Short mmCIF file of C-alpha atoms and ligand atoms in Angstrom, two decimals:
data_model
loop_
_atom_site.label_atom_id
_atom_site.label_comp_id
_atom_site.label_asym_id
_atom_site.label_seq_id
_atom_site.Cartn_x
_atom_site.Cartn_y
_atom_site.Cartn_z
CA MET F 1 -15.50 -35.32 13.26
CA SER F 2 -17.72 -33.31 10.94
CA ASP F 3 -16.15 -30.88 8.49
CA THR F 4 -18.31 -27.88 7.74
CA SER F 5 -15.53 -25.74 6.30
CA HIS F 6 -16.47 -26.36 2.66
CA ALA F 7 -20.21 -26.57 2.87
CA SER F 8 -22.91 -24.11 3.80
CA VAL F 9 -24.46 -24.89 7.15
CA PRO F 10 -28.28 -24.97 7.00
CA GLY F 11 -29.66 -21.85 8.65
CA ALA F 12 -26.29 -20.08 8.85
CA SER F 13 -25.77 -16.86 6.99
CA PRO F 14 -23.44 -17.06 3.96
CA LEU F 15 -19.73 -16.62 4.72
CA ALA F 16 -19.67 -13.44 2.63
CA GLU F 17 -22.10 -11.87 5.11
CA GLN F 18 -20.15 -13.01 8.17
CA THR F 19 -16.83 -11.63 7.01
CA ASP F 20 -15.38 -8.17 7.20
CA ARG F 21 -14.09 -6.68 3.93
CA HIS F 22 -11.29 -4.73 5.60
CA ARG F 23 -9.91 -7.85 7.29
CA LEU F 24 -10.10 -9.72 3.98
CA TYR F 25 -8.22 -6.83 2.32
CA GLU F 26 -5.45 -6.93 4.92
CA LEU F 27 -5.08 -10.69 4.59
CA SER F 28 -5.00 -10.51 0.79
CA VAL F 29 -2.87 -7.54 -0.17
CA GLN F 30 -0.96 -6.28 2.84
CA CYS F 31 2.04 -7.60 4.70
CA ALA F 32 2.80 -4.81 7.15
CA GLU F 33 5.70 -6.75 8.73
CA ALA F 34 7.57 -7.14 5.43
CA GLU F 35 6.82 -3.52 4.48
CA VAL F 36 8.11 -2.20 7.79
CA ASP F 37 11.21 -4.45 7.56
CA PHE F 38 11.98 -2.94 4.16
CA ILE F 39 11.31 0.64 5.24
CA ASP F 40 13.22 0.43 8.52
CA GLN F 41 16.28 -1.34 7.06
CA ASN F 42 16.60 0.91 4.03
CA PHE F 43 16.16 4.10 6.02
CA ARG F 44 18.95 3.00 8.36
CA LEU F 45 21.15 1.96 5.44
CA LEU F 46 20.79 5.27 3.62
CA ARG F 47 20.64 7.61 6.61
CA GLY F 48 22.89 5.90 9.15
CA ARG F 49 20.33 6.22 11.94
CA SER F 50 16.97 4.73 12.91
CA ALA F 51 13.79 6.55 12.01
CA ARG F 52 11.29 7.51 14.71
CA LEU F 53 8.26 9.25 13.28
CA LEU F 54 6.55 7.55 10.34
CA ARG F 55 3.57 8.98 8.46
CA GLU F 56 1.42 6.50 6.57
CA ASP F 57 -0.46 8.32 3.80
CA PHE F 58 -3.65 6.70 2.43
CA CYS F 59 -3.36 4.59 5.61
CA GLY F 60 -6.71 2.77 5.39
CA THR F 61 -6.83 0.44 8.39
CA ALA F 62 -3.43 1.75 9.60
CA SER F 63 -1.75 -1.63 9.73
CA VAL F 64 1.66 -0.12 8.91
CA CYS F 65 1.28 2.45 11.73
CA CYS F 66 0.46 -0.38 14.15
CA GLU F 67 3.43 -2.44 13.01
CA TRP F 68 5.75 0.60 13.23
CA VAL F 69 4.96 1.45 16.86
CA GLN F 70 5.58 -2.18 17.85
CA ARG F 71 9.16 -2.11 16.57
CA ARG F 72 10.80 0.30 19.04
CA LYS F 73 9.78 2.30 22.09
CA THR F 74 10.91 5.46 20.33
CA ASN F 75 8.70 4.88 17.28
CA ARG F 76 5.65 7.04 16.65
CA ALA F 77 3.19 6.93 13.75
CA ILE F 78 0.65 9.19 12.09
CA GLY F 79 -1.88 7.65 9.71
CA VAL F 80 -3.69 9.88 7.22
CA ASP F 81 -6.85 8.85 5.38
CA ILE F 82 -9.77 10.80 3.96
CA ASP F 83 -12.33 8.14 4.87
CA ARG F 84 -13.68 8.16 8.43
CA GLU F 85 -15.20 4.69 8.09
CA VAL F 86 -11.89 2.97 7.39
CA LEU F 87 -10.11 4.97 10.12
CA ASP F 88 -12.77 3.97 12.65
CA TRP F 89 -12.31 0.35 11.58
CA GLY F 90 -8.56 0.68 12.11
CA ARG F 91 -9.08 2.21 15.55
CA THR F 92 -11.54 -0.48 16.64
CA ASN F 93 -9.79 -3.49 15.16
CA ASN F 94 -6.07 -2.68 14.96
CA LEU F 95 -5.13 0.13 17.37
CA SER F 96 -7.34 -1.28 20.13
CA GLU F 97 -5.43 -4.58 19.91
CA LEU F 98 -2.22 -2.83 20.95
CA PRO F 99 -1.26 -2.28 24.59
CA ASP F 100 -2.12 1.29 25.66
CA ASP F 101 1.47 2.52 25.74
CA LEU F 102 1.91 1.50 22.09
CA ALA F 103 -1.51 2.63 20.90
CA LYS F 104 -0.92 6.12 22.29
CA ARG F 105 2.13 6.46 20.03
CA ALA F 106 -0.09 6.13 16.93
CA MET F 107 -2.43 8.90 15.80
CA LEU F 108 -4.94 8.67 12.95
CA LEU F 109 -5.97 11.80 11.08
CA GLU F 110 -9.02 12.15 8.88
CA ALA F 111 -7.58 14.39 6.17
CA ASN F 112 -6.72 14.76 2.50
CA VAL F 113 -3.05 13.95 1.85
CA LEU F 114 -2.95 16.96 -0.48
CA GLU F 115 -3.79 19.30 2.39
CA VAL F 116 -2.74 17.64 5.64
CA GLU F 117 -0.27 19.37 7.98
CA THR F 118 1.66 17.16 10.40
CA PRO F 119 4.81 17.32 12.50
CA SER F 120 7.83 16.54 10.25
CA PRO F 121 8.24 12.76 9.89
CA ASP F 122 11.47 10.86 9.20
CA ILE F 123 9.51 8.67 6.81
CA ILE F 124 6.38 9.06 4.71
CA VAL F 125 4.97 5.92 3.07
CA ALA F 126 2.35 5.62 0.33
CA MET F 127 1.76 1.94 -0.39
CA ASN F 128 -0.44 -0.26 -2.50
CA PHE F 129 -0.39 2.26 -5.36
CA SER F 130 -2.83 4.56 -3.56
CA TYR F 131 -1.23 7.69 -5.01
CA TRP F 132 -2.35 6.47 -8.47
CA LEU F 133 -5.73 8.03 -7.78
CA LEU F 134 -3.94 11.30 -8.61
CA LYS F 135 -4.31 10.96 -12.35
CA HIS F 136 -2.62 14.05 -13.74
CA ARG F 137 0.97 15.29 -13.56
CA PRO F 138 0.15 18.56 -11.75
CA ALA F 139 -1.76 16.76 -8.98
CA LEU F 140 0.85 14.03 -8.50
CA LYS F 141 3.69 16.54 -8.56
CA ARG F 142 1.85 18.67 -6.02
CA TYR F 143 1.50 15.65 -3.74
CA PHE F 144 5.17 14.71 -4.11
CA LYS F 145 6.19 18.33 -3.36
CA ARG F 146 4.04 18.38 -0.25
CA VAL F 147 5.54 15.09 0.92
CA ARG F 148 9.06 16.45 0.41
CA LYS F 149 8.23 19.67 2.26
CA ALA F 150 6.64 17.78 5.16
CA LEU F 151 9.65 15.47 5.71
CA LYS F 152 12.51 16.16 8.13
CA ASP F 153 15.67 17.47 6.48
CA ASP F 154 17.08 13.96 6.01
CA GLY F 155 13.65 12.34 5.62
CA MET F 156 12.69 9.70 3.08
CA PHE F 157 9.58 8.88 1.06
CA PHE F 158 8.76 5.20 0.38
CA LEU F 159 6.27 4.21 -2.30
CA ASP F 160 5.46 1.27 -4.54
CA ALA F 161 4.42 0.68 -8.15
CA TYR F 162 3.39 -2.20 -10.34
CA GLY F 163 3.51 -2.86 -14.05
CA GLY F 164 4.41 -5.34 -16.78
CA TYR F 165 2.50 -6.25 -19.90
CA ASP F 166 -0.36 -7.87 -17.96
CA SER F 167 -1.12 -4.54 -16.28
CA TYR F 168 -2.51 -3.20 -19.59
CA ARG F 169 -4.85 -6.14 -20.04
CA ILE F 170 -8.47 -6.68 -19.09
CA ILE F 171 -7.94 -9.65 -16.80
CA THR F 172 -9.15 -11.34 -13.65
CA GLU F 173 -6.70 -13.16 -11.40
CA GLU F 174 -7.50 -15.36 -8.41
CA ARG F 175 -5.46 -16.43 -5.39
CA THR F 176 -6.40 -18.65 -2.47
CA ILE F 177 -5.76 -16.92 0.84
CA GLU F 178 -5.48 -18.60 4.20
CA GLY F 179 -7.67 -16.69 6.61
CA GLY F 180 -7.95 -17.24 10.36
CA ASP F 181 -11.58 -18.34 9.86
CA GLY F 182 -10.87 -20.45 6.77
CA ASP F 183 -9.59 -20.07 3.24
CA PHE F 184 -11.17 -17.70 0.76
CA THR F 185 -10.45 -16.56 -2.78
CA TYR F 186 -9.08 -13.12 -3.52
CA ILE F 187 -10.07 -11.89 -6.97
CA TRP F 188 -8.23 -9.03 -8.71
CA GLU F 189 -10.11 -7.63 -11.70
CA GLN F 190 -8.67 -5.12 -14.16
CA GLU F 191 -11.96 -4.00 -15.67
CA ARG F 192 -10.86 -1.16 -17.90
CA TYR F 193 -7.65 0.31 -19.29
CA ASP F 194 -7.53 3.30 -21.62
CA PRO F 195 -4.20 3.74 -23.46
CA VAL F 196 -4.93 7.39 -24.28
CA SER F 197 -5.35 8.64 -20.70
CA GLY F 198 -3.69 5.75 -18.87
CA ARG F 199 -6.88 5.32 -16.81
CA LEU F 200 -7.13 1.94 -15.11
CA VAL F 201 -10.25 0.74 -13.30
CA CYS F 202 -9.79 -2.25 -10.98
CA HIS F 203 -11.78 -4.11 -8.37
CA ILE F 204 -11.18 -6.56 -5.56
CA SER F 205 -13.78 -9.25 -4.92
CA PHE F 206 -13.81 -12.21 -2.55
CA ALA F 207 -15.34 -15.68 -2.93
CA PHE F 208 -15.96 -18.21 -0.18
CA PRO F 209 -16.07 -22.02 0.03
CA ASP F 210 -19.86 -22.00 0.57
CA GLY F 211 -20.32 -20.36 -2.85
CA SER F 212 -21.11 -16.90 -1.49
CA ARG F 213 -19.26 -13.84 -2.84
CA MET F 214 -18.44 -10.27 -1.93
CA ASP F 215 -18.33 -8.67 -5.37
CA ARG F 216 -16.28 -5.53 -5.95
CA ALA F 217 -15.70 -5.00 -2.25
CA PHE F 218 -13.09 -2.40 -3.24
CA SER F 219 -12.85 -0.41 -6.48
CA TYR F 220 -10.03 1.77 -7.75
CA ASP F 221 -10.10 4.41 -10.47
CA TRP F 222 -6.42 5.02 -11.12
CA ARG F 223 -3.87 6.11 -13.63
CA LEU F 224 -1.37 3.39 -14.47
CA TRP F 225 1.78 5.42 -13.91
CA SER F 226 5.04 4.08 -15.32
CA LEU F 227 8.28 4.00 -13.32
CA PRO F 228 10.02 6.60 -15.55
CA GLU F 229 7.06 8.98 -15.08
CA ILE F 230 7.07 8.50 -11.30
CA ARG F 231 10.84 8.91 -11.05
CA GLU F 232 10.79 12.06 -13.19
CA LEU F 233 8.03 13.59 -11.09
CA LEU F 234 9.90 12.80 -7.86
CA ASP F 235 12.98 14.49 -9.38
CA GLU F 236 10.91 17.50 -10.43
CA ALA F 237 9.42 17.70 -6.93
CA GLY F 238 12.96 18.27 -5.65
CA PHE F 239 13.99 14.93 -4.14
CA LYS F 240 17.79 14.58 -4.19
CA ARG F 241 17.97 10.91 -5.08
CA VAL F 242 15.38 8.38 -6.22
CA LEU F 243 16.13 4.65 -6.07
CA CYS F 244 14.11 1.85 -7.61
CA TYR F 245 14.12 -1.56 -5.90
CA TRP F 246 13.50 -4.76 -7.89
CA GLN F 247 12.69 -8.21 -6.56
CA GLY F 248 14.97 -11.23 -7.02
CA TRP F 249 14.07 -14.88 -7.73
CA ASP F 250 14.36 -17.95 -5.54
CA GLN F 251 15.68 -21.36 -6.61
CA ASP F 252 12.22 -22.45 -7.81
CA GLY F 253 11.89 -19.41 -10.06
CA ASN F 254 9.44 -17.57 -7.79
CA PRO F 255 9.82 -13.94 -6.61
CA ASP F 256 11.92 -14.07 -3.43
CA GLY F 257 10.55 -11.01 -1.60
CA VAL F 258 14.01 -9.40 -1.47
CA PHE F 259 14.07 -5.96 -3.07
CA THR F 260 17.40 -4.37 -4.01
CA PRO F 261 18.24 -1.11 -5.81
CA VAL F 262 18.64 -1.55 -9.57
CA GLN F 263 19.49 0.55 -12.60
CA ALA F 264 17.41 -1.67 -14.90
CA GLY F 265 14.52 -4.11 -14.38
CA GLU F 266 13.12 -7.07 -16.31
CA PRO F 267 10.21 -7.01 -18.78
CA ASP F 268 8.07 -9.40 -16.72
CA ALA F 269 4.34 -9.94 -17.23
CA GLY F 270 3.67 -8.50 -13.78
CA TRP F 271 6.14 -6.89 -11.40
CA ILE F 272 6.00 -4.90 -8.18
CA ALA F 273 8.74 -2.41 -7.31
CA TYR F 274 9.51 -0.09 -4.40
CA LEU F 275 10.93 3.40 -4.71
CA THR F 276 12.72 5.58 -2.20
CA ALA F 277 13.00 9.33 -2.60
CA GLU F 278 15.47 11.17 -0.37
CA LYS F 279 14.89 14.77 0.67
C1 LIG Y 1 -5.91 1.16 -1.49
S1 LIG Y 1 -6.27 1.88 0.09
C2 LIG Y 1 -4.67 1.73 0.79
C3 LIG Y 1 -4.64 1.13 2.13
C4 LIG Y 1 -3.25 0.84 2.68
N1 LIG Y 1 -2.42 2.02 2.76
C5 LIG Y 1 -2.51 -0.23 1.90
O1 LIG Y 1 -1.30 -0.11 1.70
O2 LIG Y 1 -3.09 -1.22 1.50
C6 LIG Y 1 -6.40 3.58 -0.32
C7 LIG Y 1 -6.85 4.49 0.81
O3 LIG Y 1 -6.63 5.85 0.41
C8 LIG Y 1 -7.65 6.65 0.98
N2 LIG Y 1 -7.67 7.93 0.24
C9 LIG Y 1 -8.13 8.16 -1.01
N3 LIG Y 1 -7.92 9.44 -1.36
C10 LIG Y 1 -7.30 10.05 -0.31
C11 LIG Y 1 -6.82 11.36 -0.06
N4 LIG Y 1 -6.91 12.32 -1.00
N5 LIG Y 1 -6.24 11.63 1.12
C12 LIG Y 1 -6.14 10.66 2.07
N6 LIG Y 1 -6.58 9.39 1.87
C13 LIG Y 1 -7.15 9.09 0.72
C14 LIG Y 1 -8.89 5.80 0.85
O4 LIG Y 1 -9.88 6.19 1.77
C15 LIG Y 1 -8.32 4.40 1.15
O5 LIG Y 1 -8.47 4.06 2.49
#
């Protein structure tokens, strides 16, 4: 049996040219199932009922919307993104994979999250730090206020954040990812951090076993917001209660993927946290 998985095949185009950057992104940084588990369980825990309408802000390929509508017949989803190209990709590759009766319960809107008007959702989510592109307090507070206003009376906002001392460093980290068409390397690059403004410039690149690369397939020009800043802005935007969820450790000393509300975290090199903000 010949194994061509780690060598370039003569005449074939490099793996980087055969692969789709959005699919690589989803495989590397998103786990819609775990996200929806967390969102669904914690909404029910805090509100005593199941949510129905979820709005995914900065939805990109809309993988959370697609996961949401698969969970219950009563679930509906609205995805909002400013970029038509990524929405079209989501429609063609994710929504179209769903049976019609599920797909018709998900709607994707090409709009700016700072301006969009939608029916009032039970839940609004903003994941993978996308709201960090709002770099100044007035803009972020305006977004948080709009989210609060858009939610149903007992609605909840779910968002995430990362930090730790490594987040201030100029570093490149690599992880091997198992893809359906073979393994590849996900490369996270923090190119620039400015302590005065908090500006953080990062990139995602991908490398393949045949030596080909997709350099800086995604770039982010963000502010590295701290948890106290985010919590204070959510308070100022009028949310009644803001909770911060920290991850535990398994027996081998690895993060266990279970996030619980905490009053204090740990000064790790790199952490990821979730927040909930209740209207
Ligand atoms: C990092 S991706 C997030 C994708 C996905 N939500 C996730 O969790 O991985 C950020 C997305 O935000 C979109 N975006 C940027 N500014 C926006 C805005 N003002 N309104 C709506 N979408 C925006 C971009 O087009 C991009 O698809």
